[in-house]
Coordinates of C-alpha atoms in Angstrom, one line a residue:
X1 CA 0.0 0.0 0.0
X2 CA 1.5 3.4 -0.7
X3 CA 2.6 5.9 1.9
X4 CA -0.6 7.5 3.2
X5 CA 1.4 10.3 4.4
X6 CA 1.3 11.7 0.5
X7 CA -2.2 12.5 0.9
X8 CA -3.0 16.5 1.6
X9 CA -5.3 16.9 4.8
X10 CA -7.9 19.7 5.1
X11 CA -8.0 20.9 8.7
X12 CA -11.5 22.4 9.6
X13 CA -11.3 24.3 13.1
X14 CA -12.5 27.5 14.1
X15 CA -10.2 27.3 17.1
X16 CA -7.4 29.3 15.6
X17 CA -4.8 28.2 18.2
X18 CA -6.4 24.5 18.0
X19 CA -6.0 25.0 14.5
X20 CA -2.2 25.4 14.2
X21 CA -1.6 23.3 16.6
X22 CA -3.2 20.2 15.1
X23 CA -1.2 21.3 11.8
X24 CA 2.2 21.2 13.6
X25 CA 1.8 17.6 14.6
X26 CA 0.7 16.9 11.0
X27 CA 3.6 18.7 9.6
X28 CA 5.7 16.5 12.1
X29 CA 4.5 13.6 11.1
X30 CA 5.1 14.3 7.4
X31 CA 1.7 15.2 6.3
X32 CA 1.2 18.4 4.2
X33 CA -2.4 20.8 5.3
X34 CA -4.5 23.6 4.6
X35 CA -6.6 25.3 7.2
X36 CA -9.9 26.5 7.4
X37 CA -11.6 28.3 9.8
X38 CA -15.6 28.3 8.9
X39 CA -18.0 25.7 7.7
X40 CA -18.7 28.2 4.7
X41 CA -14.7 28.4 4.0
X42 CA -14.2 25.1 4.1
X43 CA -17.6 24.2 1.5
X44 CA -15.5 26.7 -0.8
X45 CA -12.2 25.1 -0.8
X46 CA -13.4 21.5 -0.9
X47 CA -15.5 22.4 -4.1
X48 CA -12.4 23.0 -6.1
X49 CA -10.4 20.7 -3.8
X50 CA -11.8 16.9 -4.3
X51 CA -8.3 15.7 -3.7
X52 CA -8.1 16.6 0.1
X53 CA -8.9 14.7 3.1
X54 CA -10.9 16.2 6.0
X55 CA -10.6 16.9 9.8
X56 CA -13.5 18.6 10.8
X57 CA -14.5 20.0 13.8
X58 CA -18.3 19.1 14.4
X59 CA -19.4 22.3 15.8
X60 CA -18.2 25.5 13.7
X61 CA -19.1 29.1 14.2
X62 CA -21.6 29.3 10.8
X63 CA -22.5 25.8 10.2
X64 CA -21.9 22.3 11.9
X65 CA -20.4 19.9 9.7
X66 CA -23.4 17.7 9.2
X67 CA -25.0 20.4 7.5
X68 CA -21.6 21.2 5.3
X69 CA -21.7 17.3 3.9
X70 CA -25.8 17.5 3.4
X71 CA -24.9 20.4 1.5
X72 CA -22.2 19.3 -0.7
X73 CA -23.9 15.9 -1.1
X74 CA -27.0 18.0 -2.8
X75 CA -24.4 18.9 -5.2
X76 CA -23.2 14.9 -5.9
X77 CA -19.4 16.2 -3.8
X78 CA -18.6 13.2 -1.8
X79 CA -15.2 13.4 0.0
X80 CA -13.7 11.7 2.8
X81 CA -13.3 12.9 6.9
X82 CA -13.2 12.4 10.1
X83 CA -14.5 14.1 12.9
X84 CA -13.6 15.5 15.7
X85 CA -15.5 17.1 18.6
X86 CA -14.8 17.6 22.3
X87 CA -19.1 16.0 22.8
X88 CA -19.3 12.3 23.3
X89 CA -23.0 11.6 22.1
X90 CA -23.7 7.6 20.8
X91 CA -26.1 9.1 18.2
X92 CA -24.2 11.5 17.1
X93 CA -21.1 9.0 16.3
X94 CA -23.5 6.3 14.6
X95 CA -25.0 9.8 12.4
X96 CA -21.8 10.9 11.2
X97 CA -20.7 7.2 10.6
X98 CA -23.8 7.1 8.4
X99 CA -22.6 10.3 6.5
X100 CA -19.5 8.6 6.0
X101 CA -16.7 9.8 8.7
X102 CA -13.6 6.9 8.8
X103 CA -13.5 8.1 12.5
X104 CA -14.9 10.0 15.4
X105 CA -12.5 11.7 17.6
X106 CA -13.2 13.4 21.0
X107 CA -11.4 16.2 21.6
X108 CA -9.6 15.3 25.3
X109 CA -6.2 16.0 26.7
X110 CA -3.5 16.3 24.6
X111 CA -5.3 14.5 21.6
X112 CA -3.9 16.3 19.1
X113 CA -0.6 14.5 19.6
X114 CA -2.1 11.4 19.1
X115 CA -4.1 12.3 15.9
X116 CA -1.6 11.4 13.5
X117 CA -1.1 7.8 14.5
X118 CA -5.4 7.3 13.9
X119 CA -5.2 9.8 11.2
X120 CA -3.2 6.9 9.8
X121 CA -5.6 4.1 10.4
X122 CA -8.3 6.5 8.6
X123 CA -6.5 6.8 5.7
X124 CA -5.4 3.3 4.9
X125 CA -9.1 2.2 5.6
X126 CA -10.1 4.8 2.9
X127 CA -7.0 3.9 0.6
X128 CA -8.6 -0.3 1.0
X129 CA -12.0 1.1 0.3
X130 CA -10.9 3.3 -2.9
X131 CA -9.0 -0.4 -3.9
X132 CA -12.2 -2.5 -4.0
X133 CA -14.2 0.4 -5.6
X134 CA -11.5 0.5 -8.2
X135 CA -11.7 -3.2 -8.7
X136 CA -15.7 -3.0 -8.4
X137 CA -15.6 -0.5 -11.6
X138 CA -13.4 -2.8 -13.4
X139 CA -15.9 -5.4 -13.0
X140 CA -18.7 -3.0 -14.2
X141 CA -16.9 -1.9 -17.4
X142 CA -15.8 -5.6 -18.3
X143 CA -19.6 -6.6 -18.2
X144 CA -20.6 -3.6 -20.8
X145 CA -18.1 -5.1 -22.4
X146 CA -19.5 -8.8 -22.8
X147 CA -23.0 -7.4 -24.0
X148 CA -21.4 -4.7 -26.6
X149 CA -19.5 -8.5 -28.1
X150 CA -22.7 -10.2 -27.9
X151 CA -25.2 -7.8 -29.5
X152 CA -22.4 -7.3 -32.5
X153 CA -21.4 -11.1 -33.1
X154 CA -21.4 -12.6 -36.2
X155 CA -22.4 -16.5 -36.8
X156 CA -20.7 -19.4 -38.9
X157 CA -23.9 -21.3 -40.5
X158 CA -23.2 -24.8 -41.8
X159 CA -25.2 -27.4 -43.6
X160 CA -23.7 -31.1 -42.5
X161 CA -24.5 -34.8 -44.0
X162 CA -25.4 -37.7 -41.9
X163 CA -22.3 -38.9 -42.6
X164 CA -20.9 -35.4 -40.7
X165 CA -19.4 -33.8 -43.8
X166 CA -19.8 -29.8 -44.9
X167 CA -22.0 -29.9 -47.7
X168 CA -21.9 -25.5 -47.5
X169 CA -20.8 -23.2 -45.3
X170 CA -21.3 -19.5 -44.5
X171 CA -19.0 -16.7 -46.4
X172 CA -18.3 -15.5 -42.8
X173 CA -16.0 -18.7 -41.9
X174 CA -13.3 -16.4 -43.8
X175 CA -13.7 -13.0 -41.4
X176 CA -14.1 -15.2 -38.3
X177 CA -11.3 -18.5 -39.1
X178 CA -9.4 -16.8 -41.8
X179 CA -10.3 -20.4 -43.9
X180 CA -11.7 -20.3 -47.5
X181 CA -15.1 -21.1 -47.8
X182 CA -13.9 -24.2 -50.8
X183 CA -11.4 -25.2 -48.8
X184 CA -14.0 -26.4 -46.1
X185 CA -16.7 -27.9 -47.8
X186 CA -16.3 -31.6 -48.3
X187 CA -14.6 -31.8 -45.8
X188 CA -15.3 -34.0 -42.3
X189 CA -16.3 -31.8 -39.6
X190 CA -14.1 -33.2 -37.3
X191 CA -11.1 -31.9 -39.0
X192 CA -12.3 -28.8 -38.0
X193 CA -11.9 -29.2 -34.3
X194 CA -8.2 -28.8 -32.3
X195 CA -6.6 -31.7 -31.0
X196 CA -7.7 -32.4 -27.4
X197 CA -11.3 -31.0 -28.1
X198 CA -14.1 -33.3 -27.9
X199 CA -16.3 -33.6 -31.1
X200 CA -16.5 -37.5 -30.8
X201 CA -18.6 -36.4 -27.4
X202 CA -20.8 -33.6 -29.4
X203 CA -21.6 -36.5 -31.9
X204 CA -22.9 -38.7 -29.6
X205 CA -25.0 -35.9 -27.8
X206 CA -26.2 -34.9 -31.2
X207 CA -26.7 -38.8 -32.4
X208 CA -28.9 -39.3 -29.1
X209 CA -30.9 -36.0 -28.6
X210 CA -31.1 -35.1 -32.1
X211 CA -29.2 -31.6 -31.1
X212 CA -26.5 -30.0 -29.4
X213 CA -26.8 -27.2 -27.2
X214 CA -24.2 -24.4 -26.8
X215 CA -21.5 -26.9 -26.6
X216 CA -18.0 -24.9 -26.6
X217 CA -15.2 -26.3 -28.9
X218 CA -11.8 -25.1 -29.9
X219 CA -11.9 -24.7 -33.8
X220 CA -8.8 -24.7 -36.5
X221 CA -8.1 -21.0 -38.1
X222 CA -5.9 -19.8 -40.6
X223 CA -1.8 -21.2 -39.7
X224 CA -1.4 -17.4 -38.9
X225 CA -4.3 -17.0 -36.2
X226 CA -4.8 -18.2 -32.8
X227 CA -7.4 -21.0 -32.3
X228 CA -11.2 -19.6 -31.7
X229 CA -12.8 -21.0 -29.1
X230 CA -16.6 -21.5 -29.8
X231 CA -19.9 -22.2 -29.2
X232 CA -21.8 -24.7 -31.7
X233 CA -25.6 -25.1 -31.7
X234 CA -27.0 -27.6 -34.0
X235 CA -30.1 -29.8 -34.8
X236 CA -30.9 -32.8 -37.0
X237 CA -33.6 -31.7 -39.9
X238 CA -35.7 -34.5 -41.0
X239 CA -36.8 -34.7 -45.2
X240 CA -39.2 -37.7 -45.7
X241 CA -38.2 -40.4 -43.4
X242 CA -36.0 -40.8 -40.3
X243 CA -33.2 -42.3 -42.7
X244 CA -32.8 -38.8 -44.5
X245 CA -31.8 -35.6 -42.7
X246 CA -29.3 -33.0 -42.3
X247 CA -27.4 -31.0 -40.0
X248 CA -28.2 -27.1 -39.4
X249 CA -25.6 -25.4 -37.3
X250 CA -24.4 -22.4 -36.3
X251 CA -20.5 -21.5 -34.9
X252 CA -20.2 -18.7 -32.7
X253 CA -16.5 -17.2 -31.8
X254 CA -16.7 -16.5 -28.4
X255 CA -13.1 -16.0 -28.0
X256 CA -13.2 -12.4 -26.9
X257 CA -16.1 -13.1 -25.1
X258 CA -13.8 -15.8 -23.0
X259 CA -10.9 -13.7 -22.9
X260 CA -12.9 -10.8 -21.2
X261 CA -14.4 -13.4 -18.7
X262 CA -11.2 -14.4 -17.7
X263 CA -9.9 -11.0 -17.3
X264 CA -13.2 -10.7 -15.0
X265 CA -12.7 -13.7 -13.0
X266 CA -9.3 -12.9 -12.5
X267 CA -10.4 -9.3 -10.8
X268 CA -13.0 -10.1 -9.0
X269 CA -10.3 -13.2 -7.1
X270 CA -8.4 -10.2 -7.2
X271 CA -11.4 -8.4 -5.1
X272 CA -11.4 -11.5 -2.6
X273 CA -8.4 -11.7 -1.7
X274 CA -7.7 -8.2 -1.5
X275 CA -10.7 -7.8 1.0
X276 CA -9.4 -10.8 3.2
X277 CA -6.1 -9.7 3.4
X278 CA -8.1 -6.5 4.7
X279 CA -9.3 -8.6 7.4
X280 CA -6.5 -10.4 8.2
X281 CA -4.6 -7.1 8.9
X282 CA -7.8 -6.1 11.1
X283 CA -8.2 -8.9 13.0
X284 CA -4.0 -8.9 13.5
X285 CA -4.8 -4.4 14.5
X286 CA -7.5 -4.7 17.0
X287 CA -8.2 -8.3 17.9
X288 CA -5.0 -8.7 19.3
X289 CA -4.4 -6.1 21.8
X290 CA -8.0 -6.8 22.9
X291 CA -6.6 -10.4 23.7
X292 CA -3.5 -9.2 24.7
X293 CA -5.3 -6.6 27.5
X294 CA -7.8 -9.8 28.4
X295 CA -4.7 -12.4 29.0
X296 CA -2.9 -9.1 31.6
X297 CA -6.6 -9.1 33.3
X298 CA -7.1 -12.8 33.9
X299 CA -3.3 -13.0 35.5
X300 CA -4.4 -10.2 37.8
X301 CA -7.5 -12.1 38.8
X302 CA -5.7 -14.8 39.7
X303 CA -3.6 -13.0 42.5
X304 CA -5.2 -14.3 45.8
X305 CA -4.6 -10.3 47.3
X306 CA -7.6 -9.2 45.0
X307 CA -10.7 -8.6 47.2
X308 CA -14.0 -9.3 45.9
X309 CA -14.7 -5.7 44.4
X310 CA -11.4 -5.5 42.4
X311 CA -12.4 -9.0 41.6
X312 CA -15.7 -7.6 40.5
X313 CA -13.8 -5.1 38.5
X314 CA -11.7 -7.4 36.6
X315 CA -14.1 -9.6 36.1
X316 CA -16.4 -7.1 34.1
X317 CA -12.9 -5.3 32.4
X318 CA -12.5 -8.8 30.9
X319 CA -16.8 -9.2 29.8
X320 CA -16.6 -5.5 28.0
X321 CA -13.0 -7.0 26.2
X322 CA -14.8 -10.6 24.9
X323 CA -17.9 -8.2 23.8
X324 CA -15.6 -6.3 22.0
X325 CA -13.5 -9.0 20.8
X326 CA -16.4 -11.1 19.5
X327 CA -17.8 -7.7 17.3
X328 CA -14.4 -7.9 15.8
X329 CA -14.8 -11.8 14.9
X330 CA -18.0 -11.4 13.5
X331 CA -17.6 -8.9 11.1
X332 CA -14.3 -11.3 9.5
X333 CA -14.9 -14.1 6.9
X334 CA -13.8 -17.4 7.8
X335 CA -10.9 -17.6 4.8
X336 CA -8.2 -14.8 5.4
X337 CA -5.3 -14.2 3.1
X338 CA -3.1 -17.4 3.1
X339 CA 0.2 -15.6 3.2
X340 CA 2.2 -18.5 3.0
X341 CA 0.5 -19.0 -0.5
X342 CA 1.5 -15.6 -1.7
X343 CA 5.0 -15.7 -0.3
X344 CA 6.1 -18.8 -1.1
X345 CA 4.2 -20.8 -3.5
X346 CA 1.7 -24.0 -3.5
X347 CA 3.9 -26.4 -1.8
X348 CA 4.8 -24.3 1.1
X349 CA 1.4 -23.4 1.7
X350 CA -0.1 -26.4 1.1
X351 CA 2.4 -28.5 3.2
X352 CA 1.7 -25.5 6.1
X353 CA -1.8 -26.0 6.1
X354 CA -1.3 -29.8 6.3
X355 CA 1.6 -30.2 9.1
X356 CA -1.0 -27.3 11.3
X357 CA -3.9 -29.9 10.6
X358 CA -2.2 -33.2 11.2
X359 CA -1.6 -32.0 15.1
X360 CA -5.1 -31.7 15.6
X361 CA -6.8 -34.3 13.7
X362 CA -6.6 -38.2 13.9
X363 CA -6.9 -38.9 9.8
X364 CA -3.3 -39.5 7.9
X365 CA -3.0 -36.6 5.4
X366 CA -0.3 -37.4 2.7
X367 CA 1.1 -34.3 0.7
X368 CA 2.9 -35.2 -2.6
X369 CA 4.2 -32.1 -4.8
X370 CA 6.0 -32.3 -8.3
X371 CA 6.6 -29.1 -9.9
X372 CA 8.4 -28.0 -12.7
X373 CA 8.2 -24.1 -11.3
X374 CA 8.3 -22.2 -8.9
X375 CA 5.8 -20.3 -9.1
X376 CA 2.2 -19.7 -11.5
X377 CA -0.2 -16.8 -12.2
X378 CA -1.9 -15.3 -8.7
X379 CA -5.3 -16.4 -9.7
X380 CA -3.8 -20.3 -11.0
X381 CA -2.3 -20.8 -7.3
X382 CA -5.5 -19.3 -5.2
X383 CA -7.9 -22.0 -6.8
X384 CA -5.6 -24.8 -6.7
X385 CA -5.0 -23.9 -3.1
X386 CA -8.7 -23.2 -2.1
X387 CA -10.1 -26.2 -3.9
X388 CA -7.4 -28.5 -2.7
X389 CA -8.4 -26.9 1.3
X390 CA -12.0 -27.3 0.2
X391 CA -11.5 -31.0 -0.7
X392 CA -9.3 -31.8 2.6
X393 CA -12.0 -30.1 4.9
X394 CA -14.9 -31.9 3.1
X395 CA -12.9 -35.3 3.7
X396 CA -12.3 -34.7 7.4
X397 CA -16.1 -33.8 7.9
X398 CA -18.0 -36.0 6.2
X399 CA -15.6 -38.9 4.5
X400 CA -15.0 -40.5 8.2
X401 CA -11.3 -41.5 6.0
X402 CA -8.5 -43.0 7.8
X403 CA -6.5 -41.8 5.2
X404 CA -6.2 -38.7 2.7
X405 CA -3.9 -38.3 0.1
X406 CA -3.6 -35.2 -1.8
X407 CA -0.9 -34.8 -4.9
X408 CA -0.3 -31.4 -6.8
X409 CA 1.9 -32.3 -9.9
X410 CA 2.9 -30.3 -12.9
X411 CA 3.3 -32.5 -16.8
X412 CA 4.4 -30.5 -19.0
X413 CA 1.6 -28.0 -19.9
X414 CA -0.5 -29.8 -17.5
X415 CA -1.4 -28.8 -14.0
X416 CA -2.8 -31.3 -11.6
X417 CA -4.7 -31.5 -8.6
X418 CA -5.2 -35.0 -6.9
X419 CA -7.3 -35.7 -4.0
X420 CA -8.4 -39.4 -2.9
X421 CA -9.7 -40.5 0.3
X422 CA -10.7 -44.3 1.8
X423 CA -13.6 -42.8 3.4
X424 CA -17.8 -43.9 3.1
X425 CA -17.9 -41.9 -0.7
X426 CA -20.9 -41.1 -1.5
X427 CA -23.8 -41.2 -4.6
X428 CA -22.7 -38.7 -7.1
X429 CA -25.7 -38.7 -9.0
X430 CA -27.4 -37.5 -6.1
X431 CA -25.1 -35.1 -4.7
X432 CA -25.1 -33.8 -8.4
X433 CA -28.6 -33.2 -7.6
X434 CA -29.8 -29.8 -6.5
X435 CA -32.0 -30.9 -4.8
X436 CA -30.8 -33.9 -3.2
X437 CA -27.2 -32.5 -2.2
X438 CA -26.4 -31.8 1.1
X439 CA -24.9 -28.6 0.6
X440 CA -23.3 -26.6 -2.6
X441 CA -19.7 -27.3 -1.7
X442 CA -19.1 -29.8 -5.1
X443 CA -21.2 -27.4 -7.2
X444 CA -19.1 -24.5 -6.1
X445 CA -16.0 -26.3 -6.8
X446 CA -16.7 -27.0 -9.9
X447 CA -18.1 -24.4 -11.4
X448 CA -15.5 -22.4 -10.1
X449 CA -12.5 -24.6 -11.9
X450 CA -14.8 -24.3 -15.1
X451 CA -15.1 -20.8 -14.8
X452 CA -10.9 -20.8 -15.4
X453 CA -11.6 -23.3 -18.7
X454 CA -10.4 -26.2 -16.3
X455 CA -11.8 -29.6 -16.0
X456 CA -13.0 -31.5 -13.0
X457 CA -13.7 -35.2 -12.6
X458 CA -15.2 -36.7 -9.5
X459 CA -15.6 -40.5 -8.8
X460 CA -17.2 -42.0 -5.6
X461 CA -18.9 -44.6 -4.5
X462 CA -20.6 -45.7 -1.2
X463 CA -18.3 -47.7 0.8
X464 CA -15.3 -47.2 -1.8
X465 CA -14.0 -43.9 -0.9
X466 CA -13.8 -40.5 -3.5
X467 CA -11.6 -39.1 -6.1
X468 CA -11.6 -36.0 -7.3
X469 CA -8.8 -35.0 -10.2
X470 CA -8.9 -31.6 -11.1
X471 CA -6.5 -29.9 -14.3
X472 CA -5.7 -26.9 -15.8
X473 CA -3.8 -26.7 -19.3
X474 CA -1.2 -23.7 -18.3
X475 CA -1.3 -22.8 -22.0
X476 CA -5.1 -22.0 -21.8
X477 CA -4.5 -19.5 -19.2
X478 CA -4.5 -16.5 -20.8
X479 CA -3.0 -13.8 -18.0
X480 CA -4.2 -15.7 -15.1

């Protein structure tokens, strides 16, 4: 995070002396400030001044400050503040909270001195918040993006034999594949398709149903282009008797489309784990002296001099701390920021995670890793991480395994993620059920390794134990 010392403070105080002496300890502390002196001079200055940050003083000579932000919120100027004010009122804290304040500073002894260190605080909570609406945004503009692709798209129209040859096909296979229309009739349709994709599936699905339904391929271009990755709708058309049809389809290059997604998927990880780390760094700020002050508390209760009331005392000291302690839990999300992971890599994190678990749980957790590299694209290493923690923590919970083996291994272009258990397994079919499944922890999974164009296969059986292989193709990765 940059130095939050580079940003210019606006100091609102009609206390002239208060005034310069709150800018001394800024200037001290290396920030740079202007002073006001009036409500009305400080609307003026922040009109033409969005850049600044404010300390204002609740009660001013003209106006209070909660009628200087109603006004220049009438005239869509947002900026950020805090407040200070030498009142302690509970509704007028929660009020100004509402308007927006990053803090609410009473005015006691010698506080100016310490208003730079929670100036501080202020500012790197608004610099985290400015980081997620940035990355919020992002998201927004990527979205317009996907419909302005969609709603300007151009189609590949074939006509296909039974015997899955292309009898015609659209002009348009030149602008989107860079192939010549002759060159492509007569030609199987398979030969179309990239090594690795699956047409022999779509042909069965197509064979059975009698058509295919947004199925996504990887399709030959020109030598000179990239491969397009598209999305093929087709139906069987019947003329006279079930022997004699044709294939309609239509090939849709979504490969801008994907690429877009990906960029999306990738910031909106970004988002996550940016906002845990957030926590993490919260929970490390004020959950930890609050612990810190309970642990001195209980040591002084247990000192057999203590009479009842400064037991009493103690005893209540350490109450308000919990209270305050448990606010602070509640408002964090279970998964924080797996610094080990961002540090040092998948096999350091994951072989973290497994020696911390192994101390406390009675299952045998095996940890294999074979990798070629160091290290892989930010967004690559969170979801092999998460979805091998995912796996592990669904084992111990409901798999009743003795043992649990889990292997991360890198083949050429190929990166794996192995998990296997000896536990109960269970029904796919039915856990592949919405409305059967316990839960939406497989759904999640896999829909999330989809999302990145991975693949994800699950085997299990009642009494036989679970599988779960999971593989990304680095090559596919775009960015990521």
């Amino acid at each position: 995070m940059a130095d939050v010392r580079n940003q210019k403070i606006l100091i609102v105080e009609n206390d002239y002396s208060l005034n310069s002496l709150i800018a001394i300890n800024l200037k001290t502390a290396g920030f740079y400030s202007q002073s006001v002196y009036s409500g009305n001079e400080a609307k003026e200055f922040i009109k033409s001044n969005l850049d600044y940050f404010a300390i204002l003083d609740y009660e001013l000579d003209d106006i209070n400050c909660e009628q200087l932000i109603n006004e220049l919120s009438e005239g869509n100027i947002k900026f950020p503040f805090i407040i200070i004010t030498g009142h302690s009122n509970q509704k007028l804290i929660v009020k100004m909270m509402q308007l927006g304040a990053y803090d609410f500073i009473i005015k006691d002894v010698g506080f100016s001195n310490n208003l730079p260190t929670l100036l501080v605080k202020s500012l790197e909570r608004y610099e985290s918040k400015k980081k997620i609406e940035d990355y919020q945004n992002e998201i927004i503009k990527r979205e317009e993006q996907f419909r302005n692709i969609f709603n300007n798209v151009q189609d590949i129209y074939l006509v296909i034999s039974k015997d899955f040859i292309v009898e015609e096909i659209s002009p348009s296979v030149k602008s989107i594949l860079g192939l010549e229309k002759e060159n492509t009739i007569n030609r199987y349709v398979s030969e179309l398709y990239m090594i690795g994709s699956d047409w022999k599936k779509h042909y069965r699905q197509l064979f059975k149903t009698g058509h295919l339904i947004n199925a996504e391929a990887l399709i030959k271009t020109n030598p000179k282009m990239t491969p397009k990755i598209c999305l093929i709708n087709a139906k069987k058309v019947f003329f006279n008797s079930v022997e004699q049809f044709k294939i309609i389809a239509t090939v849709r290059d979504i490969s801008e489309y994907k690429r877009l997604e990906n960029e999306l998927i990738t910031k909106t990880i970004k988002a996550e784990e940016h906002e845990r780390k957030i926590i993490a760094e919260s929970l490390h700020d004020d959950l930890g002296p609050l612990l810190s002050a309970a642990k001195l508390f209980i040591n002084l209760l247990k000192n057999p001099e203590k009479n009842i009331k400064e037991r009493g005392e103690l005893t209540s000291s350490i109450s308000e701390i919990i209270d305050d302690s448990i606010k602070n839990i509640r408002v964090a999300v279970n998964s924080l920021m797996p610094t080990t992971l961002s540090d040092y890599g998948l096999e350091k994190a994951f072989r973290a995670f497994v020696n911390k678990l192994t101390l406390n749980v009675k299952t045998n957790i095996n940890f294999n890793c074979k990798l070629n590299q160091d290290r892989f694209g930010a967004v690559i290493e969170t979801t092999i991480y998460r979805s091998g923690i995912e796996l592990i923590n669904n084992g111990l919970k409901h798999s009743c395994a003795s043992t649990i083996e889990l292997v991360v291994e890198q083949i050429e272009d190929n990166l794996w993620l192995k998990y296997s258990d000896n536990g109960v397994g269970f029904n796919l079919e039915e856990q592949q059920n919405p409305e059967k499944a316990h839960g939406h922890g497989l759904a999640n999974l896999t829909n999330r390794i989809k999302a990145l164009h991975g693949k994800i296969h699950i085997n299990s059986t009642p009494g036989k134990g679970t599988s779960v292989q999971i593989l990304f193709v680095l090559s596919n990765m775009y960015d990521f």
